[in-house]
PDB file of C-alpha atoms in Angstrom:
ATOM      1  CA  MET B   1     -45.705   8.018 -81.207  1.00 82.00           C
ATOM      2  CA  ASN B   2     -43.787  10.464 -78.994  1.00 92.00           C
ATOM      3  CA  ILE B   3     -41.055  12.652 -80.487  1.00 95.00           C
ATOM      4  CA  PHE B   4     -38.136  13.947 -78.426  1.00 96.00           C
ATOM      5  CA  LEU B   5     -35.841  16.652 -79.770  1.00 96.00           C
ATOM      6  CA  ASN B   6     -32.348  15.635 -78.704  1.00 96.00           C
ATOM      7  CA  GLU B   7     -30.719  18.620 -76.988  1.00 96.00           C
ATOM      8  CA  LEU B   8     -27.422  16.709 -76.652  1.00 95.00           C
ATOM      9  CA  SER B   9     -27.043  16.729 -80.443  1.00 96.00           C
ATOM     10  CA  PHE B  10     -26.686  20.522 -80.409  1.00 96.00           C
ATOM     11  CA  CYS B  11     -22.945  20.525 -79.800  1.00 94.00           C
ATOM     12  CA  GLY B  12     -21.602  23.435 -81.866  1.00 94.00           C
ATOM     13  CA  GLN B  13     -20.982  21.328 -84.990  1.00 95.00           C
ATOM     14  CA  ALA B  14     -21.717  24.116 -87.494  1.00 94.00           C
ATOM     15  CA  SER B  15     -18.593  26.014 -88.574  1.00 93.00           C
ATOM     16  CA  ASN B  16     -20.525  29.244 -89.273  1.00 91.00           C
ATOM     17  CA  LYS B  17     -24.026  30.749 -89.151  1.00 90.00           C
ATOM     18  CA  TYR B  18     -24.797  29.778 -92.738  1.00 90.00           C
ATOM     19  CA  GLN B  19     -24.039  26.134 -92.046  1.00 93.00           C
ATOM     20  CA  GLY B  20     -25.957  26.389 -88.776  1.00 92.00           C
ATOM     21  CA  ALA B  21     -29.033  27.677 -90.602  1.00 90.00           C
ATOM     22  CA  LYS B  22     -28.779  24.773 -93.075  1.00 93.00           C
ATOM     23  CA  LEU B  23     -28.543  22.241 -90.243  1.00 94.00           C
ATOM     24  CA  MET B  24     -31.554  23.802 -88.560  1.00 94.00           C
ATOM     25  CA  SER B  25     -33.514  23.803 -91.810  1.00 93.00           C
ATOM     26  CA  ASP B  26     -33.039  20.037 -92.117  1.00 94.00           C
ATOM     27  CA  MET B  27     -33.878  19.580 -88.434  1.00 94.00           C
ATOM     28  CA  LEU B  28     -37.177  21.444 -88.753  1.00 94.00           C
ATOM     29  CA  LYS B  29     -38.086  19.422 -91.860  1.00 94.00           C
ATOM     30  CA  VAL B  30     -37.476  16.235 -89.859  1.00 95.00           C
ATOM     31  CA  LEU B  31     -39.726  17.446 -87.039  1.00 95.00           C
ATOM     32  CA  LYS B  32     -42.563  18.407 -89.380  1.00 92.00           C
ATOM     33  CA  ILE B  33     -42.368  15.040 -91.141  1.00 92.00           C
ATOM     34  CA  LEU B  34     -42.472  13.180 -87.815  1.00 93.00           C
ATOM     35  CA  GLN B  35     -45.420  15.209 -86.575  1.00 90.00           C
ATOM     36  CA  THR B  36     -47.602  13.545 -89.216  1.00 86.00           C
ATOM     37  CA  ILE B  37     -47.556  10.350 -87.118  1.00 87.00           C
ATOM     38  CA  SER B  38     -47.809  11.922 -83.667  1.00 87.00           C
ATOM     39  CA  ASN B  39     -50.743  13.444 -81.835  1.00 82.00           C
ATOM     40  CA  GLU B  40     -48.478  14.728 -79.066  1.00 88.00           C
ATOM     41  CA  PRO B  41     -46.403  17.950 -79.048  1.00 91.00           C
ATOM     42  CA  ILE B  42     -42.655  17.590 -79.526  1.00 94.00           C
ATOM     43  CA  ALA B  43     -40.877  17.332 -76.165  1.00 94.00           C
ATOM     44  CA  THR B  44     -37.343  18.386 -75.297  1.00 94.00           C
ATOM     45  CA  SER B  45     -35.201  19.614 -72.402  1.00 94.00           C
ATOM     46  CA  ASN B  46     -35.785  23.029 -70.843  1.00 92.00           C
ATOM     47  CA  ILE B  47     -32.076  23.785 -71.388  1.00 93.00           C
ATOM     48  CA  LEU B  48     -32.245  23.359 -75.164  1.00 93.00           C
ATOM     49  CA  TRP B  49     -32.200  27.116 -75.758  1.00 91.00           C
ATOM     50  CA  LYS B  50     -28.716  27.249 -74.141  1.00 92.00           C
ATOM     51  CA  ARG B  51     -27.200  24.612 -76.423  1.00 94.00           C
ATOM     52  CA  GLU B  52     -24.907  25.651 -79.285  1.00 95.00           C
ATOM     53  CA  ILE B  53     -25.500  25.137 -83.000  1.00 95.00           C
ATOM     54  CA  GLY B  54     -22.117  26.595 -83.895  1.00 94.00           C
ATOM     55  CA  PRO B  55     -19.366  28.728 -82.342  1.00 91.00           C
ATOM     56  CA  GLN B  56     -21.007  31.614 -80.463  1.00 88.00           C
ATOM     57  CA  TYR B  57     -24.340  30.715 -82.086  1.00 92.00           C
ATOM     58  CA  SER B  58     -26.763  29.165 -79.624  1.00 93.00           C
ATOM     59  CA  VAL B  59     -30.349  27.986 -80.062  1.00 93.00           C
ATOM     60  CA  ARG B  60     -31.405  31.243 -78.419  1.00 92.00           C
ATOM     61  CA  ASP B  61     -29.375  33.212 -80.996  1.00 92.00           C
ATOM     62  CA  TYR B  62     -31.084  31.288 -83.798  1.00 92.00           C
ATOM     63  CA  ILE B  63     -34.549  32.046 -82.437  1.00 91.00           C
ATOM     64  CA  TYR B  64     -33.797  35.786 -82.466  1.00 91.00           C
ATOM     65  CA  ASP B  65     -31.779  35.821 -85.702  1.00 90.00           C
ATOM     66  CA  ARG B  66     -33.665  38.199 -88.007  1.00 89.00           C
ATOM     67  CA  ASN B  67     -31.899  36.739 -91.037  1.00 89.00           C
ATOM     68  CA  ILE B  68     -34.020  33.595 -90.522  1.00 88.00           C
ATOM     69  CA  ASP B  69     -37.624  33.588 -91.731  1.00 90.00           C
ATOM     70  CA  GLN B  70     -39.864  34.615 -88.835  1.00 89.00           C
ATOM     71  CA  ALA B  71     -42.391  31.798 -89.376  1.00 89.00           C
ATOM     72  CA  VAL B  72     -39.553  29.264 -89.183  1.00 89.00           C
ATOM     73  CA  ARG B  73     -38.177  30.836 -86.010  1.00 88.00           C
ATOM     74  CA  ASN B  74     -41.642  30.983 -84.448  1.00 90.00           C
ATOM     75  CA  TYR B  75     -42.193  27.279 -85.098  1.00 90.00           C
ATOM     76  CA  PHE B  76     -38.960  26.397 -83.347  1.00 90.00           C
ATOM     77  CA  GLN B  77     -39.557  28.898 -80.549  1.00 90.00           C
ATOM     78  CA  ILE B  78     -42.815  27.136 -79.671  1.00 90.00           C
ATOM     79  CA  ILE B  79     -40.944  23.847 -79.298  1.00 88.00           C
ATOM     80  CA  THR B  80     -38.268  25.357 -77.061  1.00 88.00           C
ATOM     81  CA  THR B  81     -40.542  27.475 -74.853  1.00 86.00           C
ATOM     82  CA  LYS B  82     -43.940  25.758 -74.635  1.00 85.00           C
ATOM     83  CA  GLY B  83     -42.911  22.265 -73.594  1.00 78.00           C
ATOM     84  CA  PRO B  84     -43.642  19.629 -72.578  1.00 89.00           C
ATOM     85  CA  TYR B  85     -40.185  19.405 -71.013  1.00 93.00           C
ATOM     86  CA  ILE B  86     -38.660  16.017 -70.302  1.00 92.00           C
ATOM     87  CA  GLU B  87     -37.622  17.168 -66.809  1.00 91.00           C
ATOM     88  CA  TYR B  88     -41.319  17.616 -65.978  1.00 90.00           C
ATOM     89  CA  LEU B  89     -42.254  14.237 -67.497  1.00 89.00           C
ATOM     90  CA  PHE B  90     -39.656  12.458 -65.380  1.00 88.00           C
ATOM     91  CA  GLY B  91     -40.634  14.381 -62.264  1.00 86.00           C
ATOM     92  CA  GLN B  92     -44.241  13.283 -62.678  1.00 84.00           C
ATOM     93  CA  SER B  93     -43.516   9.634 -63.456  1.00 79.00           C
ATOM     94  CA  PHE B  94     -40.317   8.330 -61.839  1.00 75.00           C
ATOM     95  CA  ASN B  95     -38.531   8.836 -58.548  1.00 69.00           C
ATOM     96  CA  GLU B  96     -35.287   7.208 -59.606  1.00 82.00           C
ATOM     97  CA  HIS B  97     -34.181   6.031 -63.012  1.00 89.00           C
ATOM     98  CA  LYS B  98     -30.911   5.603 -64.851  1.00 89.00           C
ATOM     99  CA  CYS B  99     -29.945   5.730 -68.516  1.00 90.00           C
ATOM    100  CA  TYR B 100     -26.436   5.369 -69.916  1.00 90.00           C
ATOM    101  CA  LEU B 101     -25.282   6.095 -73.441  1.00 88.00           C
ATOM    102  CA  GLN B 102     -23.020   3.373 -74.787  1.00 77.00           C
ATOM    103  CA  ASN B 103     -19.960   4.797 -76.529  1.00 66.00           C
ATOM    104  CA  GLU B 104     -16.222   4.980 -75.867  1.00 59.00           C
ATOM    105  CA  ASN B 105     -16.965   6.377 -72.411  1.00 65.00           C
ATOM    106  CA  ILE B 106     -20.215   5.376 -70.716  1.00 78.00           C
ATOM    107  CA  LEU B 107     -22.198   8.580 -70.294  1.00 86.00           C
ATOM    108  CA  ASP B 108     -25.039   9.162 -67.825  1.00 89.00           C
ATOM    109  CA  VAL B 109     -27.934  10.678 -69.823  1.00 91.00           C
ATOM    110  CA  SER B 110     -30.688   9.948 -67.298  1.00 91.00           C
ATOM    111  CA  TRP B 111     -32.276  13.413 -67.409  1.00 92.00           C
ATOM    112  CA  THR B 112     -32.067  13.972 -71.154  1.00 94.00           C
ATOM    113  CA  SER B 113     -34.285  13.415 -74.168  1.00 95.00           C
ATOM    114  CA  VAL B 114     -32.288  10.256 -74.905  1.00 95.00           C
ATOM    115  CA  ALA B 115     -33.604   8.699 -71.686  1.00 93.00           C
ATOM    116  CA  ALA B 116     -37.096  10.080 -72.331  1.00 93.00           C
ATOM    117  CA  ALA B 117     -37.217   8.306 -75.702  1.00 94.00           C
ATOM    118  CA  PHE B 118     -36.650   5.027 -73.832  1.00 92.00           C
ATOM    119  CA  PHE B 119     -38.900   5.494 -70.802  1.00 91.00           C
ATOM    120  CA  PHE B 120     -41.776   7.157 -72.670  1.00 91.00           C
ATOM    121  CA  ASP B 121     -41.692   4.981 -75.793  1.00 90.00           C
ATOM    122  CA  GLY B 122     -40.585   7.522 -78.367  1.00 93.00           C
ATOM    123  CA  ILE B 123     -38.017   8.362 -81.007  1.00 94.00           C
ATOM    124  CA  LEU B 124     -35.215  10.912 -81.133  1.00 96.00           C
ATOM    125  CA  ALA B 125     -34.778  13.753 -83.593  1.00 96.00           C
ATOM    126  CA  SER B 126     -31.161  14.925 -83.599  1.00 96.00           C
ATOM    127  CA  LEU B 127     -29.311  17.814 -85.193  1.00 96.00           C
ATOM    128  CA  LYS B 128     -27.196  16.422 -88.019  1.00 95.00           C
ATOM    129  CA  GLY B 129     -23.440  16.282 -87.531  1.00 93.00           C
ATOM    130  CA  ALA B 130     -23.373  15.419 -83.837  1.00 93.00           C
ATOM    131  CA  PRO B 131     -20.623  12.751 -83.456  1.00 90.00           C
ATOM    132  CA  GLN B 132     -22.446  10.642 -80.853  1.00 89.00           C
ATOM    133  CA  PHE B 133     -25.748  10.770 -82.741  1.00 93.00           C
ATOM    134  CA  ALA B 134     -24.759  10.087 -86.340  1.00 90.00           C
ATOM    135  CA  SER B 135     -26.491   6.693 -86.536  1.00 92.00           C
ATOM    136  CA  GLU B 136     -30.071   5.591 -87.069  1.00 93.00           C
ATOM    137  CA  THR B 137     -30.193   3.897 -83.660  1.00 93.00           C
ATOM    138  CA  ILE B 138     -28.685   4.921 -80.314  1.00 92.00           C
ATOM    139  CA  ASN B 139     -27.691   2.119 -77.937  1.00 91.00           C
ATOM    140  CA  VAL B 140     -28.516   2.679 -74.250  1.00 91.00           C
ATOM    141  CA  PHE B 141     -28.709   0.785 -70.956  1.00 89.00           C
ATOM    142  CA  CYS B 142     -31.617   1.856 -68.763  1.00 89.00           C
ATOM    143  CA  CYS B 143     -33.268   0.805 -65.506  1.00 86.00           C
ATOM    144  CA  LEU B 144     -35.636   1.884 -62.775  1.00 83.00           C
ATOM    145  CA  LYS B 145     -34.693   1.675 -59.088  1.00 74.00           C
ATOM    146  CA  GLY B 146     -34.233  -1.949 -58.081  1.00 69.00           C
ATOM    147  CA  ASP B 147     -34.729  -3.333 -61.606  1.00 75.00           C
ATOM    148  CA  GLU B 148     -32.173  -4.987 -63.856  1.00 78.00           C
ATOM    149  CA  ARG B 149     -30.636  -2.890 -66.604  1.00 78.00           C
ATOM    150  CA  GLN B 150     -32.206  -3.172 -70.047  1.00 86.00           C
ATOM    151  CA  GLU B 151     -30.329  -2.681 -73.285  1.00 88.00           C
ATOM    152  CA  ALA B 152     -32.215  -0.937 -76.069  1.00 89.00           C
ATOM    153  CA  ASP B 153     -31.701   0.733 -79.434  1.00 92.00           C
ATOM    154  CA  ILE B 154     -33.558   4.038 -79.736  1.00 94.00           C
ATOM    155  CA  ILE B 155     -34.598   5.185 -83.209  1.00 95.00           C
ATOM    156  CA  ASN B 156     -32.688   8.354 -84.092  1.00 96.00           C
ATOM    157  CA  LEU B 157     -33.576  10.525 -87.113  1.00 96.00           C
ATOM    158  CA  TYR B 158     -31.470  13.429 -88.345  1.00 96.00           C
ATOM    159  CA  ASN B 159     -32.150  14.096 -92.041  1.00 93.00           C
ATOM    160  CA  PRO B 160     -35.405  14.652 -93.984  1.00 93.00           C
ATOM    161  CA  ASP B 161     -35.055  11.726 -96.418  1.00 91.00           C
ATOM    162  CA  GLN B 162     -34.407   9.351 -93.538  1.00 93.00           C
ATOM    163  CA  ALA B 163     -37.423  10.705 -91.620  1.00 93.00           C
ATOM    164  CA  ASP B 164     -39.638  10.521 -94.699  1.00 89.00           C
ATOM    165  CA  SER B 165     -38.697   6.866 -95.258  1.00 88.00           C
ATOM    166  CA  PHE B 166     -39.305   6.057 -91.582  1.00 92.00           C
ATOM    167  CA  VAL B 167     -42.754   7.667 -91.577  1.00 90.00           C
ATOM    168  CA  ARG B 168     -43.865   5.919 -94.744  1.00 85.00           C
ATOM    169  CA  ASN B 169     -42.689   2.541 -93.445  1.00 85.00           C
ATOM    170  CA  PHE B 170     -44.466   3.206 -90.152  1.00 86.00           C
ATOM    171  CA  LEU B 171     -47.706   4.098 -91.917  1.00 84.00           C
ATOM    172  CA  ARG B 172     -47.490   1.091 -94.248  1.00 80.00           C
ATOM    173  CA  GLN B 173     -47.095  -1.291 -91.309  1.00 79.00           C
ATOM    174  CA  ASN B 174     -50.190   0.159 -89.664  1.00 77.00           C
ATOM    175  CA  LEU B 175     -52.278   0.399 -92.804  1.00 78.00           C
ATOM    176  CA  ASN B 176     -55.216  -1.999 -92.537  1.00 79.00           C
ATOM    177  CA  SER B 177     -58.235  -0.081 -93.808  1.00 85.00           C
ATOM    178  CA  TRP B 178     -59.276   2.299 -96.538  1.00 88.00           C
ATOM    179  CA  GLU B 179     -59.700   4.997 -93.859  1.00 89.00           C
ATOM    180  CA  ASN B 180     -55.999   4.713 -92.945  1.00 86.00           C
ATOM    181  CA  LEU B 181     -55.024   4.875 -96.601  1.00 89.00           C
ATOM    182  CA  TRP B 182     -57.117   7.968 -97.265  1.00 92.00           C
ATOM    183  CA  HIS B 183     -56.167   9.773 -94.034  1.00 89.00           C
ATOM    184  CA  ASN B 184     -52.416   9.218 -94.571  1.00 88.00           C
ATOM    185  CA  ARG B 185     -52.320   9.636 -98.353  1.00 91.00           C
ATOM    186  CA  ASP B 186     -50.270  12.864 -98.325  1.00 88.00           C
ATOM    187  CA  ALA B 187     -47.586  11.407 -96.051  1.00 86.00           C
ATOM    188  CA  LEU B 188     -47.472   8.088 -97.903  1.00 88.00           C
ATOM    189  CA  PHE B 189     -47.543   9.493-101.442  1.00 91.00           C
ATOM    190  CA  PRO B 190     -46.282  13.102-101.467  1.00 89.00           C
ATOM    191  CA  GLU B 191     -45.917  13.089-105.272  1.00 92.00           C
ATOM    192  CA  ILE B 192     -49.552  12.095-105.858  1.00 95.00           C
ATOM    193  CA  THR B 193     -52.748  14.152-105.664  1.00 96.00           C
ATOM    194  CA  PHE B 194     -56.048  12.320-105.239  1.00 97.00           C
ATOM    195  CA  CYS B 195     -59.397  13.435-106.619  1.00 96.00           C
ATOM    196  CA  GLU B 196     -62.079  13.614-103.959  1.00 95.00           C
ATOM    197  CA  GLU B 197     -64.104  10.866-105.678  1.00 94.00           C
ATOM    198  CA  VAL B 198     -61.426   8.327-104.750  1.00 96.00           C
ATOM    199  CA  LYS B 199     -62.514   8.532-101.104  1.00 95.00           C
ATOM    200  CA  SER B 200     -66.044   7.301-101.885  1.00 93.00           C
ATOM    201  CA  GLN B 201     -64.662   4.671-104.282  1.00 93.00           C
ATOM    202  CA  LEU B 202     -62.497   3.191-101.514  1.00 91.00           C
ATOM    203  CA  GLN B 203     -65.271   3.525 -98.951  1.00 90.00           C
ATOM    204  CA  SER B 204     -67.863   1.692-101.034  1.00 89.00           C
ATOM    205  CA  SER B 205     -65.507  -1.172-101.881  1.00 85.00           C
ATOM    206  CA  ASN B 206     -63.975  -1.714 -98.396  1.00 78.00           C
ATOM    207  CA  TYR B 207     -61.109  -3.826 -99.773  1.00 82.00           C
ATOM    208  CA  SER B 208     -59.373  -6.559 -97.811  1.00 83.00           C
ATOM    209  CA  PRO B 209     -55.865  -5.888 -96.369  1.00 80.00           C
ATOM    210  CA  LEU B 210     -54.354  -8.008 -99.173  1.00 82.00           C
ATOM    211  CA  VAL B 211     -56.037  -5.937-101.891  1.00 87.00           C
ATOM    212  CA  LEU B 212     -55.060  -2.726-100.098  1.00 87.00           C
ATOM    213  CA  ARG B 213     -51.414  -3.840-100.119  1.00 86.00           C
ATOM    214  CA  ASN B 214     -51.598  -4.302-103.903  1.00 89.00           C
ATOM    215  CA  ILE B 215     -53.134  -0.844-104.306  1.00 92.00           C
ATOM    216  CA  ILE B 216     -50.413   0.635-102.098  1.00 91.00           C
ATOM    217  CA  ARG B 217     -47.673  -1.099-104.117  1.00 91.00           C
ATOM    218  CA  HIS B 218     -48.958   0.467-107.342  1.00 94.00           C
ATOM    219  CA  LEU B 219     -49.255   3.914-105.761  1.00 95.00           C
ATOM    220  CA  GLU B 220     -45.728   3.616-104.341  1.00 92.00           C
ATOM    221  CA  CYS B 221     -44.353   2.835-107.805  1.00 94.00           C
ATOM    222  CA  MET B 222     -46.124   5.895-109.217  1.00 95.00           C
ATOM    223  CA  ASN B 223     -44.895   8.072-106.355  1.00 93.00           C
ATOM    224  CA  LYS B 224     -41.309   6.904-106.826  1.00 92.00           C
ATOM    225  CA  TYR B 225     -41.461   7.444-110.600  1.00 94.00           C
ATOM    226  CA  MET B 226     -42.918  10.933-110.167  1.00 94.00           C
ATOM    227  CA  LYS B 227     -40.159  11.807-107.694  1.00 91.00           C
ATOM    228  CA  SER B 228     -37.554  10.737-110.277  1.00 93.00           C
ATOM    229  CA  ILE B 229     -39.211  12.959-112.886  1.00 92.00           C
ATOM    230  CA  ARG B 230     -39.226  15.997-110.594  1.00 89.00           C
ATOM    231  CA  SER B 231     -35.599  15.459-109.585  1.00 88.00           C
ATOM    232  CA  GLY B 232     -34.541  15.361-113.252  1.00 90.00           C
ATOM    233  CA  GLU B 233     -33.348  11.760-113.008  1.00 93.00           C
ATOM    234  CA  ILE B 234     -35.918  10.793-115.665  1.00 91.00           C
ATOM    235  CA  LYS B 235     -35.864  13.171-118.619  1.00 89.00           C
ATOM    236  CA  ALA B 236     -38.350  11.464-120.942  1.00 91.00           C
ATOM    237  CA  PRO B 237     -41.078   9.726-118.923  1.00 93.00           C
ATOM    238  CA  ASN B 238     -42.438   6.390-120.102  1.00 95.00           C
ATOM    239  CA  TYR B 239     -45.357   5.399-117.890  1.00 95.00           C
ATOM    240  CA  THR B 240     -45.246   1.803-119.054  1.00 94.00           C
ATOM    241  CA  GLN B 241     -41.917   1.421-117.222  1.00 93.00           C
ATOM    242  CA  MET B 242     -42.854   2.323-113.651  1.00 94.00           C
ATOM    243  CA  GLY B 243     -42.513  -1.220-112.327  1.00 93.00           C
ATOM    244  CA  ILE B 244     -46.243  -1.948-112.672  1.00 93.00           C
ATOM    245  CA  GLU B 245     -48.436  -2.893-115.612  1.00 93.00           C
ATOM    246  CA  ALA B 246     -49.763   0.376-117.019  1.00 94.00           C
ATOM    247  CA  SER B 247     -51.190   1.440-120.371  1.00 95.00           C
ATOM    248  CA  GLN B 248     -53.447   3.930-122.135  1.00 95.00           C
ATOM    249  CA  GLU B 249     -57.016   3.215-123.150  1.00 94.00           C
ATOM    250  CA  SER B 250     -57.723   2.922-126.864  1.00 93.00           C
ATOM    251  CA  GLU B 251     -59.226   5.890-128.673  1.00 93.00           C
ATOM    252  CA  ILE B 252     -62.418   3.975-129.414  1.00 93.00           C
ATOM    253  CA  THR B 253     -62.890   3.075-125.743  1.00 94.00           C
ATOM    254  CA  LEU B 254     -62.434   6.724-124.785  1.00 94.00           C
ATOM    255  CA  LYS B 255     -64.903   7.739-127.499  1.00 93.00           C
ATOM    256  CA  HIS B 256     -67.641   5.476-126.126  1.00 92.00           C
ATOM    257  CA  TYR B 257     -66.764   5.316-122.428  1.00 93.00           C
ATOM    258  CA  GLY B 258     -64.661   8.397-121.832  1.00 94.00           C
ATOM    259  CA  HIS B 259     -67.406   9.836-119.610  1.00 95.00           C
ATOM    260  CA  LEU B 260     -66.787   6.987-117.147  1.00 95.00           C
ATOM    261  CA  ARG B 261     -63.129   8.012-116.982  1.00 96.00           C
ATOM    262  CA  THR B 262     -63.762  11.726-116.476  1.00 97.00           C
ATOM    263  CA  PHE B 263     -63.172  12.989-112.946  1.00 96.00           C
ATOM    264  CA  LYS B 264     -63.212  16.357-111.243  1.00 95.00           C
ATOM    265  CA  CYS B 265     -59.724  17.243-110.006  1.00 95.00           C
ATOM    266  CA  PRO B 266     -58.753  19.249-106.899  1.00 93.00           C
ATOM    267  CA  ASP B 267     -58.178  22.360-109.066  1.00 92.00           C
ATOM    268  CA  GLY B 268     -61.853  22.224-110.120  1.00 93.00           C
ATOM    269  CA  LYS B 269     -61.171  21.032-113.669  1.00 93.00           C
ATOM    270  CA  LYS B 270     -62.613  17.854-115.150  1.00 95.00           C
ATOM    271  CA  ARG B 271     -60.091  15.668-116.943  1.00 95.00           C
ATOM    272  CA  VAL B 272     -60.327  12.476-118.964  1.00 96.00           C
ATOM    273  CA  PHE B 273     -58.024   9.916-117.348  1.00 97.00           C
ATOM    274  CA  SER B 274     -56.733   7.724-120.164  1.00 96.00           C
ATOM    275  CA  TRP B 275     -53.814   6.102-118.299  1.00 96.00           C
ATOM    276  CA  HIS B 276     -54.391   3.255-115.870  1.00 96.00           C
ATOM    277  CA  SER B 277     -52.481   0.577-114.008  1.00 96.00           C
ATOM    278  CA  LYS B 278     -53.825  -2.964-113.762  1.00 94.00           C
ATOM    279  CA  ILE B 279     -54.128  -4.944-110.541  1.00 91.00           C
ATOM    280  CA  LYS B 280     -55.019  -8.441-111.638  1.00 83.00           C
ATOM    281  CA  GLY B 281     -56.202 -11.308-109.474  1.00 73.00           C
ATOM    282  CA  LYS B 282     -59.387 -12.408-107.772  1.00 73.00           C
ATOM    283  CA  VAL B 283     -60.416  -8.742-107.653  1.00 76.00           C
ATOM    284  CA  ASN B 284     -59.632  -7.185-111.039  1.00 86.00           C
ATOM    285  CA  LEU B 285     -58.858  -3.534-110.288  1.00 92.00           C
ATOM    286  CA  ARG B 286     -57.720  -0.443-112.138  1.00 95.00           C
ATOM    287  CA  ILE B 287     -56.071   2.751-110.918  1.00 96.00           C
ATOM    288  CA  TYR B 288     -56.681   5.618-113.343  1.00 97.00           C
ATOM    289  CA  PHE B 289     -54.006   8.311-113.244  1.00 97.00           C
ATOM    290  CA  TYR B 290     -53.318  11.550-115.074  1.00 96.00           C
ATOM    291  CA  PRO B 291     -49.624  12.304-115.740  1.00 93.00           C
ATOM    292  CA  PRO B 292     -48.115  15.689-114.847  1.00 89.00           C
ATOM    293  CA  ASP B 293     -48.461  18.534-117.328  1.00 86.00           C
ATOM    294  CA  LYS B 294     -48.082  22.327-117.398  1.00 85.00           C
ATOM    295  CA  GLU B 295     -51.059  22.791-115.064  1.00 85.00           C
ATOM    296  CA  ASN B 296     -50.316  19.918-112.737  1.00 84.00           C
ATOM    297  CA  GLU B 297     -46.932  18.872-111.324  1.00 85.00           C
ATOM    298  CA  HIS B 298     -48.029  15.651-109.607  1.00 89.00           C
ATOM    299  CA  PHE B 299     -49.692  12.440-110.656  1.00 92.00           C
ATOM    300  CA  LEU B 300     -53.466  12.782-110.310  1.00 96.00           C
ATOM    301  CA  ILE B 301     -55.454   9.727-109.212  1.00 97.00           C
ATOM    302  CA  GLY B 302     -59.064   9.807-110.369  1.00 96.00           C
ATOM    303  CA  TYR B 303     -60.276   6.274-109.862  1.00 97.00           C
ATOM    304  CA  ILE B 304     -59.446   3.185-107.821  1.00 96.00           C
ATOM    305  CA  GLY B 305     -61.903   0.404-108.422  1.00 93.00           C
ATOM    306  CA  ARG B 306     -63.118  -2.470-110.528  1.00 91.00           C
ATOM    307  CA  HIS B 307     -62.482  -2.809-114.242  1.00 89.00           C
ATOM    308  CA  LEU B 308     -64.428  -0.179-116.226  1.00 91.00           C
ATOM    309  CA  PRO B 309     -66.222  -1.034-119.510  1.00 90.00           C
ATOM    310  CA  VAL B 310     -64.110  -1.037-122.688  1.00 89.00           C
ATOM    311  CA  TRP B 311     -65.054  -1.076-126.374  1.00 87.00           C
ATOM    312  CA  THR B 312     -64.349  -4.360-128.146  1.00 76.00           C
ATOM    313  CA  GLU B 313     -64.951  -5.631-131.668  1.00 53.00           C
ATOM    314  CA  LYS B 314     -67.779  -7.797-130.299  1.00 50.00           C
TER     315      LYS B 314
END
């Protein structure tokens, strides 16, 4: 997945430096989210540094603005100065090409990141508030010399929530193995922390794509519920109401089999995981989770696997 930072979206839309810094903060969050699904550096135009964020406040001014955190400025400076530049990509690949932006007035954008997103199979990241780029897709007509024009909708992302949703959908669609699930766990489930043992549990079971989808559905419900807790939307959590079947083990089961539900967490502490969700079907699975507390602000996942022993009257 190639990412192109849309220099045309820097059109002086911020009314002051404060608003400009806020727009840039969201932009950089979008870029960092998108980089989780790309092995290539972010590309843009070599004239980006000249573009304006606000009145008399250019990209160059932002890079050298000492009121902005230096690490943040350095990250953006690398993008604007290290390349790859779309002008170079086009020069290496095409002799003649055309790309037109479809709006009230047809605009030639052949040598911009908009065209690069089409010809090099990528997506756009735009600065929020740009009138021509305030939609999730950008309609263009493109062609190479002698070819018929092609109409296309380029994916265009401009706020962090939108980018986060796009990345998670992208990862879900390409999730077909336990390796993918484990490798992309932080991007898929940012509100969940996994104990290291879960990796070997998934590896040893090697679940089918259908079972993996059920596991993912349960984890998504937990992630969404945890996000609502952290945002303050849910004041008094009830983990039986997350949209999945979940319950606590009985005290007698924990007394006899608590050691099977004890897992070492990333902070080095061992915890007894009493809560679990139930994935019923041909493969009867359980996901053991530990709710957030004073020491831990995320859901902890300690076990994903087959039904563990329980104590019964028999």
